[in-house]
Amino acid sequence: MERILFGDNQFFAVNHISDEKSRAQSIKFKDDSAIIKTLDEARSFGINTFMCTTHDRIANICEIIRKDPKKYQDFKIYPCMPYAHKYANAVTELGIMGTVKQYVPGNIFGSLFKGGVAFLSKDFISIMELLIDAEMKMFKGINTPVIFLQNVITDLFLGLGADEILISFHHYVKKKYNADAGFITMNMPKLLDVMERGGVENPIICSSINKVGFRMSGGKEIYEETLKTKKFRAIAMQVLGGGAIAPKEALEYVCSLPNIESILFGASSKANIQNTVENIHYFDSK
């Protein structure tokens, strides 16, 4: 994985610091062209991996990328699924059958049969496979070397002790899409234990890692110890601690930690992208 990954929170008015900034970002990125412009600015500073939710508007971005393969030949997307609001809104607007027709890929009758059997037999793994296929539909023809499970689902299964479903996500993504599975979580040490018990070697885990312990279940110390002693590919997100840490201080801390393979951040301006990239390179070189 690349050292620096670009996220999508700013494009969809997700801001952990300010509602006012969320509203401003919503206005700024109301057109897809504004999203593409910012992605191109990130690319100009050497960032070629976009880690994003499966928001409906991402389908438009993928279409733009597909239409210009030469320009985006080195560009990668890491899809993060599921985007729960999309399905909730679709059921409200289209009903259950309408939602199925909208999002279930391939042969509708075959997929429905598989889904029906899955529900009747409580085969949640088959349901999961259907949903993965539905979410991946928009990324056809795009380079997606890592596919992530969102923390809302990862941590739900962690809490339920449903280790088999998490391990099955890993195996299905590898088999069907020839991609690595990634997991977003607010409890990195516990998830890593599950991966190790399930025989998953060197897993990709994206979690909050920051100087103040923001959204780090179990505390900062256990995260630091896990990074020192365990073998896995760590991605640090929410490095600013929800706005509690100045950017330079935050990046200095994260860059000083062992085993952080990638740093994920989002920004809405070219200046902030440049500043973040330069700080990461600076602290990496020390």
mmCIF file of C-alpha atoms in Angstrom:
data_model
loop_
_atom_site.group_PDB
_atom_site.id
_atom_site.type_symbol
_atom_site.label_atom_id
_atom_site.label_comp_id
_atom_site.label_asym_id
_atom_site.label_seq_id
_atom_site.Cartn_x
_atom_site.Cartn_y
_atom_site.Cartn_z
ATOM 1 C CA MET A 1 0.000 0.000 0.000
ATOM 2 C CA GLU A 2 1.060 3.585 -0.561
ATOM 3 C CA ARG A 3 2.239 5.607 2.429
ATOM 4 C CA ILE A 4 -0.461 8.271 1.996
ATOM 5 C CA LEU A 5 -4.128 7.538 1.250
ATOM 6 C CA PHE A 6 -6.742 10.157 0.435
ATOM 7 C CA GLY A 7 -10.172 9.843 2.064
ATOM 8 C CA ASP A 8 -13.637 11.080 1.110
ATOM 9 C CA ASN A 9 -15.242 12.509 4.280
ATOM 10 C CA GLN A 10 -14.929 16.075 3.041
ATOM 11 C CA PHE A 11 -16.815 15.264 -0.158
ATOM 12 C CA PHE A 12 -19.926 14.146 1.712
ATOM 13 C CA ALA A 13 -20.036 16.764 4.483
ATOM 14 C CA VAL A 14 -18.505 14.599 7.210
ATOM 15 C CA ASN A 15 -16.445 16.793 9.505
ATOM 16 C CA HIS A 16 -15.495 15.744 13.041
ATOM 17 C CA ILE A 17 -14.639 19.300 14.068
ATOM 18 C CA SER A 18 -17.337 21.675 12.872
ATOM 19 C CA ASP A 19 -20.919 21.598 11.572
ATOM 20 C CA GLU A 20 -20.170 24.893 9.869
ATOM 21 C CA LYS A 21 -17.305 23.302 7.946
ATOM 22 C CA SER A 22 -19.589 20.407 7.015
ATOM 23 C CA ARG A 23 -22.084 22.809 5.482
ATOM 24 C CA ALA A 24 -19.351 24.640 3.597
ATOM 25 C CA GLN A 25 -17.977 21.359 2.235
ATOM 26 C CA SER A 26 -21.462 20.268 1.194
ATOM 27 C CA ILE A 27 -21.784 23.393 -0.916
ATOM 28 C CA LYS A 28 -18.249 23.177 -2.319
ATOM 29 C CA PHE A 29 -18.616 19.565 -3.447
ATOM 30 C CA LYS A 30 -22.190 19.618 -4.697
ATOM 31 C CA ASP A 31 -20.890 18.973 -8.234
ATOM 32 C CA ASP A 32 -18.865 15.904 -9.201
ATOM 33 C CA SER A 33 -16.387 18.124 -11.044
ATOM 34 C CA ALA A 34 -15.310 19.611 -7.694
ATOM 35 C CA ILE A 35 -14.555 16.132 -6.347
ATOM 36 C CA ILE A 36 -12.512 15.233 -9.411
ATOM 37 C CA LYS A 37 -10.625 18.540 -9.186
ATOM 38 C CA THR A 38 -9.607 17.792 -5.579
ATOM 39 C CA LEU A 39 -8.619 14.216 -6.448
ATOM 40 C CA ASP A 40 -6.462 15.567 -9.258
ATOM 41 C CA GLU A 41 -4.863 18.023 -6.826
ATOM 42 C CA ALA A 42 -4.069 15.111 -4.498
ATOM 43 C CA ARG A 43 -2.583 13.222 -7.444
ATOM 44 C CA SER A 44 -0.368 16.211 -8.233
ATOM 45 C CA PHE A 45 1.295 15.672 -4.831
ATOM 46 C CA GLY A 46 1.874 11.981 -5.469
ATOM 47 C CA ILE A 47 -1.275 10.513 -3.892
ATOM 48 C CA ASN A 48 -2.651 7.830 -6.195
ATOM 49 C CA THR A 49 -4.963 5.929 -3.857
ATOM 50 C CA PHE A 50 -8.483 7.081 -2.999
ATOM 51 C CA MET A 51 -10.117 5.311 -0.057
ATOM 52 C CA CYS A 52 -13.855 5.920 -0.200
ATOM 53 C CA THR A 53 -17.277 4.751 0.879
ATOM 54 C CA THR A 54 -19.690 3.257 -1.644
ATOM 55 C CA HIS A 55 -21.780 6.434 -1.657
ATOM 56 C CA ASP A 56 -23.946 6.680 -4.788
ATOM 57 C CA ARG A 57 -21.956 9.661 -6.082
ATOM 58 C CA ILE A 58 -18.789 7.558 -6.140
ATOM 59 C CA ALA A 59 -20.345 5.707 -9.103
ATOM 60 C CA ASN A 60 -20.187 9.004 -11.023
ATOM 61 C CA ILE A 61 -16.529 9.457 -10.067
ATOM 62 C CA CYS A 62 -15.735 5.920 -11.243
ATOM 63 C CA GLU A 63 -17.419 6.640 -14.570
ATOM 64 C CA ILE A 64 -15.257 9.740 -15.071
ATOM 65 C CA ILE A 65 -12.128 7.709 -14.270
ATOM 66 C CA ARG A 66 -13.142 4.907 -16.645
ATOM 67 C CA LYS A 67 -13.554 7.395 -19.485
ATOM 68 C CA ASP A 68 -9.944 8.583 -19.156
ATOM 69 C CA PRO A 69 -7.858 5.423 -18.599
ATOM 70 C CA LYS A 70 -4.602 7.016 -19.711
ATOM 71 C CA LYS A 71 -4.857 9.859 -17.186
ATOM 72 C CA TYR A 72 -5.811 7.522 -14.341
ATOM 73 C CA GLN A 73 -3.727 4.485 -15.310
ATOM 74 C CA ASP A 74 -1.912 4.441 -11.944
ATOM 75 C CA PHE A 75 -4.922 5.443 -9.868
ATOM 76 C CA LYS A 76 -6.367 3.030 -7.315
ATOM 77 C CA ILE A 77 -9.550 3.026 -5.273
ATOM 78 C CA TYR A 78 -10.050 1.254 -1.958
ATOM 79 C CA PRO A 79 -13.834 0.761 -1.600
ATOM 80 C CA CYS A 80 -15.217 0.763 1.964
ATOM 81 C CA MET A 81 -18.533 -1.026 2.389
ATOM 82 C CA PRO A 82 -21.381 -1.042 3.128
ATOM 83 C CA TYR A 83 -22.658 2.530 2.916
ATOM 84 C CA ALA A 84 -25.655 1.919 5.166
ATOM 85 C CA HIS A 85 -27.487 5.189 4.448
ATOM 86 C CA LYS A 86 -27.678 4.278 0.769
ATOM 87 C CA TYR A 87 -29.703 1.139 1.481
ATOM 88 C CA ALA A 88 -31.888 2.797 4.086
ATOM 89 C CA ASN A 89 -32.755 5.609 1.696
ATOM 90 C CA ALA A 90 -33.372 3.201 -1.179
ATOM 91 C CA VAL A 91 -35.804 1.084 0.844
ATOM 92 C CA THR A 92 -37.698 4.251 1.779
ATOM 93 C CA GLU A 93 -37.879 5.443 -1.820
ATOM 94 C CA LEU A 94 -38.076 2.173 -3.786
ATOM 95 C CA GLY A 95 -39.311 -0.453 -1.350
ATOM 96 C CA ILE A 96 -37.523 -3.728 -0.654
ATOM 97 C CA MET A 97 -37.998 -5.244 -4.128
ATOM 98 C CA GLY A 98 -37.037 -1.982 -5.811
ATOM 99 C CA THR A 99 -33.870 -1.840 -3.744
ATOM 100 C CA VAL A 100 -33.009 -5.425 -4.666
ATOM 101 C CA LYS A 101 -33.471 -4.639 -8.376
ATOM 102 C CA GLN A 102 -31.367 -1.498 -8.008
ATOM 103 C CA TYR A 103 -28.385 -3.016 -6.223
ATOM 104 C CA VAL A 104 -28.240 -6.791 -6.707
ATOM 105 C CA PRO A 105 -25.857 -7.492 -9.612
ATOM 106 C CA GLY A 106 -25.948 -10.118 -12.314
ATOM 107 C CA ASN A 107 -28.822 -12.498 -12.983
ATOM 108 C CA ILE A 108 -31.632 -11.150 -10.851
ATOM 109 C CA PHE A 109 -33.401 -14.480 -10.434
ATOM 110 C CA GLY A 110 -30.245 -16.380 -9.605
ATOM 111 C CA SER A 111 -29.236 -13.747 -7.110
ATOM 112 C CA LEU A 112 -32.692 -13.630 -5.573
ATOM 113 C CA PHE A 113 -32.694 -17.408 -5.263
ATOM 114 C CA LYS A 114 -29.333 -17.346 -3.553
ATOM 115 C CA GLY A 115 -30.483 -14.550 -1.282
ATOM 116 C CA GLY A 116 -33.759 -16.283 -0.500
ATOM 117 C CA VAL A 117 -32.041 -19.506 0.455
ATOM 118 C CA ALA A 118 -29.604 -17.520 2.546
ATOM 119 C CA PHE A 119 -32.359 -15.822 4.501
ATOM 120 C CA LEU A 120 -34.315 -19.015 5.020
ATOM 121 C CA SER A 121 -31.279 -20.901 6.262
ATOM 122 C CA LYS A 122 -29.899 -17.928 8.179
ATOM 123 C CA ASP A 123 -26.758 -18.227 6.072
ATOM 124 C CA PHE A 124 -25.395 -14.773 6.766
ATOM 125 C CA ILE A 125 -22.215 -15.465 4.843
ATOM 126 C CA SER A 126 -24.172 -15.904 1.611
ATOM 127 C CA ILE A 127 -26.044 -12.673 2.342
ATOM 128 C CA MET A 128 -22.720 -10.931 2.862
ATOM 129 C CA GLU A 129 -21.412 -12.200 -0.470
ATOM 130 C CA LEU A 130 -24.491 -10.816 -2.230
ATOM 131 C CA LEU A 131 -23.979 -7.417 -0.648
ATOM 132 C CA ILE A 132 -20.282 -7.339 -1.536
ATOM 133 C CA ASP A 133 -21.148 -8.043 -5.168
ATOM 134 C CA ALA A 134 -23.787 -5.314 -5.093
ATOM 135 C CA GLU A 135 -21.374 -2.755 -3.689
ATOM 136 C CA MET A 136 -18.581 -3.662 -6.111
ATOM 137 C CA LYS A 137 -20.780 -3.150 -9.160
ATOM 138 C CA MET A 138 -19.845 0.539 -9.480
ATOM 139 C CA PHE A 139 -16.099 -0.222 -9.479
ATOM 140 C CA LYS A 140 -16.071 -2.432 -12.578
ATOM 141 C CA GLY A 141 -12.916 -1.719 -14.563
ATOM 142 C CA ILE A 142 -11.314 0.223 -11.694
ATOM 143 C CA ASN A 143 -8.165 -0.973 -9.926
ATOM 144 C CA THR A 144 -9.370 -1.970 -6.420
ATOM 145 C CA PRO A 145 -6.497 -3.909 -4.795
ATOM 146 C CA VAL A 146 -7.940 -3.585 -1.263
ATOM 147 C CA ILE A 147 -11.626 -3.799 -0.299
ATOM 148 C CA PHE A 148 -12.625 -2.671 3.198
ATOM 149 C CA LEU A 149 -15.394 -3.576 5.595
ATOM 150 C CA GLN A 150 -16.687 -0.460 7.340
ATOM 151 C CA ASN A 151 -16.237 -0.171 11.103
ATOM 152 C CA VAL A 152 -19.979 -0.116 11.806
ATOM 153 C CA ILE A 153 -20.140 -3.727 10.540
ATOM 154 C CA THR A 154 -16.675 -4.861 11.620
ATOM 155 C CA ASP A 155 -17.258 -3.760 15.197
ATOM 156 C CA LEU A 156 -20.797 -5.146 15.271
ATOM 157 C CA PHE A 157 -19.484 -8.605 14.382
ATOM 158 C CA LEU A 158 -16.617 -8.174 16.834
ATOM 159 C CA GLY A 159 -19.119 -7.431 19.586
ATOM 160 C CA LEU A 160 -21.290 -10.403 18.617
ATOM 161 C CA GLY A 161 -18.317 -12.746 18.485
ATOM 162 C CA ALA A 162 -19.155 -13.507 14.832
ATOM 163 C CA ASP A 163 -15.536 -14.190 13.901
ATOM 164 C CA GLU A 164 -16.482 -16.520 11.039
ATOM 165 C CA ILE A 165 -18.207 -13.737 9.099
ATOM 166 C CA LEU A 166 -15.150 -11.469 9.340
ATOM 167 C CA ILE A 167 -12.834 -14.260 8.189
ATOM 168 C CA SER A 168 -15.254 -15.144 5.384
ATOM 169 C CA PHE A 169 -15.158 -11.534 4.148
ATOM 170 C CA HIS A 170 -11.395 -11.883 3.840
ATOM 171 C CA HIS A 171 -11.647 -15.139 1.874
ATOM 172 C CA TYR A 172 -14.460 -14.012 -0.442
ATOM 173 C CA VAL A 173 -12.783 -10.749 -1.436
ATOM 174 C CA LYS A 174 -9.589 -12.650 -2.237
ATOM 175 C CA LYS A 175 -11.356 -15.348 -4.233
ATOM 176 C CA LYS A 176 -13.884 -13.225 -6.145
ATOM 177 C CA TYR A 177 -11.979 -9.961 -6.686
ATOM 178 C CA ASN A 178 -8.331 -10.998 -6.300
ATOM 179 C CA ALA A 179 -7.999 -8.244 -3.713
ATOM 180 C CA ASP A 180 -6.811 -7.984 -0.144
ATOM 181 C CA ALA A 181 -9.475 -7.523 2.491
ATOM 182 C CA GLY A 182 -9.170 -4.546 4.790
ATOM 183 C CA PHE A 183 -11.039 -3.926 8.015
ATOM 184 C CA ILE A 184 -11.902 -0.565 9.569
ATOM 185 C CA THR A 185 -12.391 -0.734 13.330
ATOM 186 C CA MET A 186 -12.432 1.231 16.543
ATOM 187 C CA ASN A 187 -10.863 -1.744 18.351
ATOM 188 C CA MET A 188 -7.682 -2.666 16.532
ATOM 189 C CA PRO A 189 -6.172 -4.993 19.182
ATOM 190 C CA LYS A 190 -9.327 -7.120 19.473
ATOM 191 C CA LEU A 191 -9.777 -7.365 15.702
ATOM 192 C CA LEU A 192 -6.160 -8.403 15.264
ATOM 193 C CA ASP A 193 -6.706 -11.240 17.777
ATOM 194 C CA VAL A 194 -9.672 -12.441 15.679
ATOM 195 C CA MET A 195 -7.614 -12.317 12.478
ATOM 196 C CA GLU A 196 -4.786 -14.298 14.080
ATOM 197 C CA ARG A 197 -7.169 -16.970 15.406
ATOM 198 C CA GLY A 198 -8.746 -17.213 11.955
ATOM 199 C CA GLY A 199 -5.412 -17.809 10.251
ATOM 200 C CA VAL A 200 -5.320 -14.491 8.387
ATOM 201 C CA GLU A 201 -1.667 -13.556 7.971
ATOM 202 C CA ASN A 202 -0.532 -9.932 7.941
ATOM 203 C CA PRO A 203 -4.061 -8.447 7.824
ATOM 204 C CA ILE A 204 -4.843 -4.869 6.795
ATOM 205 C CA ILE A 205 -6.437 -2.952 9.666
ATOM 206 C CA CYS A 206 -7.444 0.694 9.516
ATOM 207 C CA SER A 207 -8.117 2.299 12.881
ATOM 208 C CA SER A 208 -8.004 5.576 14.759
ATOM 209 C CA ILE A 209 -4.420 6.206 15.823
ATOM 210 C CA ASN A 210 -3.635 9.544 17.383
ATOM 211 C CA LYS A 211 -1.786 11.202 20.248
ATOM 212 C CA VAL A 212 -4.854 11.728 22.475
ATOM 213 C CA GLY A 213 -6.431 8.255 22.210
ATOM 214 C CA PHE A 214 -9.492 9.500 20.306
ATOM 215 C CA ARG A 215 -11.711 6.515 19.373
ATOM 216 C CA MET A 216 -8.990 4.039 20.356
ATOM 217 C CA SER A 217 -10.770 1.307 22.342
ATOM 218 C CA GLY A 218 -8.604 0.106 25.197
ATOM 219 C CA GLY A 219 -6.431 3.203 25.144
ATOM 220 C CA LYS A 220 -3.410 4.546 23.325
ATOM 221 C CA GLU A 221 -0.905 2.409 25.236
ATOM 222 C CA ILE A 222 -2.315 -0.936 24.066
ATOM 223 C CA TYR A 223 -2.317 0.331 20.471
ATOM 224 C CA GLU A 224 1.327 1.350 20.737
ATOM 225 C CA GLU A 225 2.230 -2.036 22.218
ATOM 226 C CA THR A 226 0.287 -3.871 19.490
ATOM 227 C CA LEU A 227 2.088 -1.900 16.780
ATOM 228 C CA LYS A 228 5.443 -2.832 18.306
ATOM 229 C CA THR A 229 4.796 -6.538 18.807
ATOM 230 C CA LYS A 230 2.293 -7.784 16.194
ATOM 231 C CA LYS A 231 2.573 -8.435 12.471
ATOM 232 C CA PHE A 232 -0.085 -6.641 10.443
ATOM 233 C CA ARG A 233 -0.461 -3.770 8.003
ATOM 234 C CA ALA A 234 -1.739 -0.773 9.935
ATOM 235 C CA ILE A 235 -3.479 2.242 8.450
ATOM 236 C CA ALA A 236 -3.808 5.259 10.727
ATOM 237 C CA MET A 237 -6.965 7.348 10.416
ATOM 238 C CA GLN A 238 -8.398 10.209 12.490
ATOM 239 C CA VAL A 239 -4.834 11.222 13.262
ATOM 240 C CA LEU A 240 -5.970 14.730 14.320
ATOM 241 C CA GLY A 241 -7.991 13.229 17.176
ATOM 242 C CA GLY A 242 -11.244 14.840 16.088
ATOM 243 C CA GLY A 243 -9.549 18.226 15.875
ATOM 244 C CA ALA A 244 -7.912 18.073 19.290
ATOM 245 C CA ILE A 245 -4.358 18.016 17.915
ATOM 246 C CA ALA A 246 -2.571 20.491 15.673
ATOM 247 C CA PRO A 247 -1.777 18.878 12.285
ATOM 248 C CA LYS A 248 2.012 19.081 12.570
ATOM 249 C CA GLU A 249 2.027 17.639 16.097
ATOM 250 C CA ALA A 250 -0.433 14.913 15.081
ATOM 251 C CA LEU A 251 1.622 13.797 12.096
ATOM 252 C CA GLU A 252 4.882 13.861 14.032
ATOM 253 C CA TYR A 253 3.376 11.408 16.538
ATOM 254 C CA VAL A 254 1.928 9.031 13.943
ATOM 255 C CA CYS A 255 5.071 9.028 11.810
ATOM 256 C CA SER A 256 7.139 8.119 14.880
ATOM 257 C CA LEU A 257 5.195 4.895 15.466
ATOM 258 C CA PRO A 258 6.402 1.520 14.158
ATOM 259 C CA ASN A 259 4.412 -0.551 11.662
ATOM 260 C CA ILE A 260 2.182 2.244 10.342
ATOM 261 C CA GLU A 261 2.140 1.319 6.662
ATOM 262 C CA SER A 262 -0.269 4.060 5.539
ATOM 263 C CA ILE A 263 -1.787 7.299 6.772
ATOM 264 C CA LEU A 264 -5.330 8.177 5.699
ATOM 265 C CA PHE A 265 -6.492 11.768 5.601
ATOM 266 C CA GLY A 266 -9.015 13.967 3.857
ATOM 267 C CA ALA A 267 -8.755 17.617 2.873
ATOM 268 C CA SER A 268 -10.844 20.027 0.851
ATOM 269 C CA SER A 269 -8.148 22.462 -0.293
ATOM 270 C CA LYS A 270 -4.974 22.120 -2.304
ATOM 271 C CA ALA A 271 -2.988 23.953 0.386
ATOM 272 C CA ASN A 272 -4.063 21.518 3.115
ATOM 273 C CA ILE A 273 -3.270 18.523 0.926
ATOM 274 C CA GLN A 274 0.191 19.901 0.183
ATOM 275 C CA ASN A 275 0.860 20.742 3.827
ATOM 276 C CA THR A 276 -0.140 17.256 5.006
ATOM 277 C CA VAL A 277 1.930 15.470 2.371
ATOM 278 C CA GLU A 278 4.994 17.613 3.068
ATOM 279 C CA ASN A 279 4.715 17.071 6.828
ATOM 280 C CA ILE A 280 4.431 13.296 6.437
ATOM 281 C CA HIS A 281 7.497 13.189 4.165
ATOM 282 C CA TYR A 282 9.390 15.464 6.557
ATOM 283 C CA PHE A 283 8.708 13.371 9.667
ATOM 284 C CA ASP A 284 9.324 10.118 7.778
ATOM 285 C CA SER A 285 12.785 11.354 6.886
ATOM 286 C CA LYS A 286 13.795 12.153 10.475
#
